[in-house]
GROMACS .gro file of C-alpha atoms in nm:
model
  229
    1PRO     CA    1  -0.748  -9.626  -4.129
    2SER     CA    2  -0.431  -9.679  -4.258
    3THR     CA    3  -0.139  -9.495  -4.114
    4ILE     CA    4  -0.078  -9.317  -4.476
    5PHE     CA    5  -0.404  -9.119  -4.439
    6ARG     CA    6  -0.369  -9.057  -4.036
    7PRO     CA    7  -0.210  -8.736  -4.088
    8LEU     CA    8  -0.487  -8.627  -4.353
    9LEU     CA    9  -0.752  -8.665  -4.101
   10LEU     CA   10  -0.571  -8.459  -3.859
   11LEU     CA   11  -0.559  -8.154  -4.103
   12PRO     CA   12  -0.923  -8.011  -4.011
   13LEU     CA   13  -0.854  -8.049  -3.650
   14LEU     CA   14  -0.517  -7.869  -3.686
   15ALA     CA   15  -0.681  -7.596  -3.914
   16ARG     CA   16  -0.950  -7.533  -3.647
   17VAL     CA   17  -0.700  -7.516  -3.352
   18ALA     CA   18  -0.475  -7.259  -3.583
   19PHE     CA   19  -0.767  -7.053  -3.669
   20GLY     CA   20  -0.888  -7.054  -3.299
   21ALA     CA   21  -0.566  -6.941  -3.174
   22SER     CA   22  -0.528  -6.668  -3.446
   23GLY     CA   23  -0.907  -6.561  -3.346
   24ASP     CA   24  -0.824  -6.509  -2.989
   25GLU     CA   25  -0.526  -6.343  -3.057
   26GLU     CA   26  -0.730  -6.091  -3.271
   27LEU     CA   27  -1.003  -6.050  -3.028
   28GLY     CA   28  -0.738  -6.000  -2.751
   29ALA     CA   29  -0.572  -5.716  -2.976
   30ARG     CA   30  -0.922  -5.576  -3.040
   31GLU     CA   31  -0.997  -5.527  -2.681
   32GLN     CA   32  -0.651  -5.397  -2.608
   33ASP     CA   33  -0.735  -5.132  -2.862
   34LEU     CA   34  -1.070  -5.042  -2.720
   35HIS     CA   35  -0.915  -5.019  -2.376
   36GLN     CA   36  -0.680  -4.767  -2.513
   37VAL     CA   37  -0.939  -4.585  -2.663
   38GLU     CA   38  -1.155  -4.579  -2.366
   39ASN     CA   39  -0.839  -4.435  -2.175
   40GLU     CA   40  -0.770  -4.167  -2.430
   41LEU     CA   41  -1.131  -4.065  -2.443
   42ARG     CA   42  -1.163  -4.053  -2.051
   43GLN     CA   43  -0.834  -3.833  -2.059
   44LEU     CA   44  -0.968  -3.622  -2.334
   45GLU     CA   45  -1.303  -3.560  -2.166
   46GLN     CA   46  -1.139  -3.473  -1.860
   47ASP     CA   47  -0.908  -3.224  -2.005
   48LEU     CA   48  -1.205  -3.087  -2.196
   49ASP     CA   49  -1.396  -3.023  -1.887
   50GLY     CA   50  -1.085  -2.833  -1.741
   51ARG     CA   51  -1.071  -2.627  -2.046
   52LYS     CA   52  -1.425  -2.547  -2.045
   53SER     CA   53  -1.391  -2.431  -1.689
   54GLU     CA   54  -1.097  -2.229  -1.785
   55ARG     CA   55  -1.294  -2.086  -2.061
   56ARG     CA   56  -1.572  -1.974  -1.815
   57GLU     CA   57  -1.335  -1.814  -1.593
   58LEU     CA   58  -1.172  -1.628  -1.871
   59LEU     CA   59  -1.489  -1.513  -2.000
   60ALA     CA   60  -1.587  -1.388  -1.676
   61GLU     CA   61  -1.264  -1.205  -1.620
   62LEU     CA   62  -1.301  -1.030  -1.974
   63GLU     CA   63  -1.636  -0.908  -1.901
   64ARG     CA   64  -1.523  -0.770  -1.568
   65THR     CA   65  -1.241  -0.590  -1.758
   66GLU     CA   66  -1.448  -0.448  -2.021
   67ARG     CA   67  -1.694  -0.304  -1.759
   68TYR     CA   68  -1.383  -0.163  -1.588
   69ILE     CA   69  -1.234  -0.012  -1.909
   70GLY     CA   70  -1.608   0.129  -1.983
   71ASP     CA   71  -1.601   0.287  -1.628
   72LEU     CA   72  -1.270   0.432  -1.662
   73ALA     CA   73  -1.352   0.582  -2.001
   74ARG     CA   74  -1.655   0.727  -1.870
   75ALA     CA   75  -1.461   0.888  -1.551
   76GLY     CA   76  -1.200   1.024  -1.818
   77ARG     CA   77  -1.478   1.216  -1.984
   78GLN     CA   78  -1.619   1.347  -1.678
   79LEU     CA   79  -1.251   1.450  -1.573
   80ASP     CA   80  -1.200   1.615  -1.884
   81GLY     CA   81  -1.516   1.821  -1.843
   82MET     CA   82  -1.430   1.918  -1.494
   83ILE     CA   83  -1.050   2.014  -1.596
   84THR     CA   84  -1.226   2.228  -1.875
   85ALA     CA   85  -1.454   2.394  -1.619
   86GLN     CA   86  -1.168   2.468  -1.383
   87ARG     CA   87  -0.969   2.625  -1.660
   88ARG     CA   88  -1.257   2.836  -1.754
   89ILE     CA   89  -1.294   2.951  -1.395
   90THR     CA   90  -0.923   3.021  -1.374
   91ASN     CA   91  -0.943   3.230  -1.695
   92ASP     CA   92  -1.243   3.438  -1.563
   93LEU     CA   93  -1.068   3.488  -1.221
   94ASP     CA   94  -0.744   3.610  -1.413
   95GLU     CA   95  -0.949   3.849  -1.614
   96HIS     CA   96  -1.114   3.992  -1.293
   97ILE     CA   97  -0.763   4.002  -1.144
   98LYS     CA   98  -0.652   4.207  -1.434
   99SER     CA   99  -0.948   4.432  -1.409
  100GLU     CA  100  -0.889   4.481  -1.026
  101THR     CA  101  -0.509   4.552  -1.092
  102ASP     CA  102  -0.587   4.821  -1.330
  103ALA     CA  103  -0.845   4.980  -1.098
  104LEU     CA  104  -0.588   4.955  -0.820
  105GLN     CA  105  -0.314   5.105  -1.013
  106ALA     CA  106  -0.576   5.400  -1.109
  107GLN     CA  107  -0.670   5.466  -0.738
  108GLN     CA  108  -0.305   5.447  -0.639
  109LYS     CA  109  -0.222   5.713  -0.910
  110LEU     CA  110  -0.494   5.936  -0.804
  111LEU     CA  111  -0.390   5.910  -0.435
  112GLY     CA  112  -0.042   5.981  -0.531
  113GLN     CA  113  -0.160   6.300  -0.688
  114LEU     CA  114  -0.358   6.383  -0.400
  115PHE     CA  115  -0.057   6.342  -0.172
  116ARG     CA  116   0.141   6.550  -0.403
  117SER     CA  117  -0.106   6.817  -0.419
  118ALA     CA  118  -0.160   6.839  -0.020
  119TYR     CA  119   0.227   6.853   0.006
  120ALA     CA  120   0.248   7.134  -0.243
  121MET     CA  121  -0.026   7.338  -0.070
  122GLY     CA  122   0.142   7.249   0.287
  123ARG     CA  123   0.445   7.428   0.159
  124GLY     CA  124   0.252   7.754   0.127
  125GLU     CA  125   0.148   7.734   0.479
  126VAL     CA  126   0.423   8.010   0.568
  127PHE     CA  127   0.210   8.250   0.378
  128ARG     CA  128  -0.093   8.230   0.597
  129LEU     CA  129   0.041   8.496   0.793
  130VAL     CA  130  -0.017   8.730   0.523
  131MET     CA  131  -0.349   8.610   0.390
  132SER     CA  132  -0.674   8.787   0.463
  133GLN     CA  133  -0.917   8.609   0.678
  134SER     CA  134  -1.119   8.501   0.381
  135GLU     CA  135  -0.822   8.340   0.230
  136VAL     CA  136  -0.725   8.153   0.562
  137ARG     CA  137  -1.089   8.012   0.561
  138HIS     CA  138  -1.055   7.907   0.194
  139PHE     CA  139  -0.729   7.743   0.270
  140GLY     CA  140  -0.881   7.539   0.552
  141ARG     CA  141  -1.162   7.432   0.316
  142LEU     CA  142  -0.894   7.306   0.077
  143ALA     CA  143  -0.698   7.123   0.334
  144ALA     CA  144  -1.020   6.960   0.466
  145TYR     CA  145  -1.103   6.847   0.095
  146TYR     CA  146  -0.760   6.701   0.036
  147SER     CA  147  -0.800   6.527   0.369
  148TYR     CA  148  -1.148   6.367   0.302
  149PHE     CA  149  -1.075   6.268  -0.053
  150GLY     CA  150  -0.719   6.131   0.043
  151GLU     CA  151  -0.897   5.901   0.313
  152GLU     CA  152  -1.162   5.790   0.059
  153ARG     CA  153  -0.883   5.716  -0.190
  154ALA     CA  154  -0.704   5.516   0.062
  155ARG     CA  155  -1.015   5.321   0.145
  156ARG     CA  156  -1.077   5.250  -0.191
  157VAL     CA  157  -0.715   5.131  -0.255
  158ALA     CA  158  -0.759   4.910   0.064
  159GLU     CA  159  -1.096   4.752  -0.066
  160ILE     CA  160  -0.959   4.672  -0.396
  161GLU     CA  161  -0.635   4.503  -0.254
  162ARG     CA  162  -0.856   4.307  -0.064
  163ARG     CA  163  -1.078   4.199  -0.346
  164LEU     CA  164  -0.742   4.146  -0.552
  165GLY     CA  165  -0.597   3.903  -0.284
  166THR     CA  166  -0.919   3.707  -0.254
  167LEU     CA  167  -0.920   3.673  -0.649
  168GLN     CA  168  -0.572   3.560  -0.650
  169THR     CA  169  -0.644   3.294  -0.383
  170LEU     CA  170  -0.941   3.156  -0.580
  171ALA     CA  171  -0.746   3.166  -0.900
  172GLU     CA  172  -0.453   2.972  -0.739
  173HIS     CA  173  -0.698   2.721  -0.608
  174ALA     CA  174  -0.851   2.669  -0.917
  175ARG     CA  175  -0.529   2.627  -1.108
  176GLN     CA  176  -0.407   2.367  -0.846
  177GLU     CA  177  -0.741   2.177  -0.873
  178ALA     CA  178  -0.714   2.170  -1.249
  179GLN     CA  179  -0.357   2.037  -1.214
  180ARG     CA  180  -0.498   1.770  -0.962
  181LEU     CA  181  -0.767   1.666  -1.212
  182THR     CA  182  -0.505   1.643  -1.496
  183VAL     CA  183  -0.293   1.418  -1.306
  184LEU     CA  184  -0.589   1.205  -1.220
  185ALA     CA  185  -0.697   1.181  -1.562
  186ARG     CA  186  -0.361   1.088  -1.683
  187GLN     CA  187  -0.312   0.811  -1.424
  188GLN     CA  188  -0.658   0.690  -1.514
  189GLU     CA  189  -0.577   0.691  -1.887
  190LYS     CA  190  -0.275   0.501  -1.835
  191THR     CA  191  -0.477   0.223  -1.645
  192ARG     CA  192  -0.752   0.204  -1.899
  193LEU     CA  193  -0.477   0.189  -2.187
  194ARG     CA  194  -0.293  -0.112  -1.979
  195LEU     CA  195  -0.638  -0.286  -1.947
  196VAL     CA  196  -0.704  -0.253  -2.316
  197THR     CA  197  -0.380  -0.416  -2.390
  198THR     CA  198  -0.446  -0.687  -2.119
  199HIS     CA  199  -0.788  -0.738  -2.265
  200GLY     CA  200  -0.641  -0.813  -2.599
  201GLU     CA  201  -0.396  -1.049  -2.476
  202ARG     CA  202  -0.654  -1.245  -2.284
  203ASN     CA  203  -0.876  -1.246  -2.612
  204ASP     CA  204  -0.595  -1.409  -2.785
  205VAL     CA  205  -0.573  -1.681  -2.503
  206LEU     CA  206  -0.950  -1.727  -2.525
  207ALA     CA  207  -0.894  -1.777  -2.904
  208ARG     CA  208  -0.631  -2.047  -2.856
  209LEU     CA  209  -0.830  -2.223  -2.578
  210GLU     CA  210  -1.150  -2.221  -2.817
  211GLY     CA  211  -0.933  -2.406  -3.074
  212THR     CA  212  -0.806  -2.660  -2.826
  213ILE     CA  213  -1.175  -2.732  -2.712
  214LEU     CA  214  -1.279  -2.775  -3.077
  215SER     CA  215  -0.992  -3.000  -3.134
  216HIS     CA  216  -1.077  -3.223  -2.835
  217LYS     CA  217  -1.429  -3.253  -2.940
  218ASP     CA  218  -1.321  -3.347  -3.287
  219ARG     CA  219  -1.087  -3.608  -3.131
  220ILE     CA  220  -1.345  -3.762  -2.912
  221ALA     CA  221  -1.603  -3.781  -3.195
  222ALA     CA  222  -1.350  -3.954  -3.413
  223LEU     CA  223  -1.252  -4.213  -3.111
  224GLU     CA  224  -1.624  -4.279  -3.056
  225ASP     CA  225  -1.679  -4.365  -3.402
  226ASP     CA  226  -1.388  -4.590  -3.439
  227ALA     CA  227  -1.499  -4.773  -3.087
  228GLY     CA  228  -1.843  -4.812  -3.246
  229ALA     CA  229  -1.709  -4.957  -3.580
   0.00000   0.00000   0.00000
């Protein structure tokens, strides 16, 4: 062929060479994209596994907290019942104390009257010398009467004082126990409320974690679709 047509013969060859170079570049770029997708998929899957593990631990923590909150609520109701019972006991004991105090005052009043009567009778002892024999015997009987009933009143006073002391001790113990239970109930309620707050905050964390997991799953699905296209 002439030299004029030689360049025309080279055009197809040059076109094939140029096309081959462009195809190789496109293939290389495609392989690079696939490699980047694979790396991103691997990182997303690893992160997703970590997020799922975190979610399992968080769910277990929330379950434990819910049980503890329930236990504290039940314990609080039991303490409220015990406090009510102790206060009822204290009120009953206070009523008994009032009754015994009234009885003690009545006996002390009667004993005082006996002492005053005996004293008044004793002042007339100087007149024994002028009494008849029968009057002396009558006076002796009166003295024995005052002595016996005075001792009986004194015994009753001592017995009431003993009972009153016992009741006062029991009432004080009941009040102290009610106070102790009240303090314990307040502490437990504060703990329960704190756990309720923490539980709500951890639920918020769980909600955000669930959103992250869902986002990762969507991104993984999109990447897998791109890789398969």
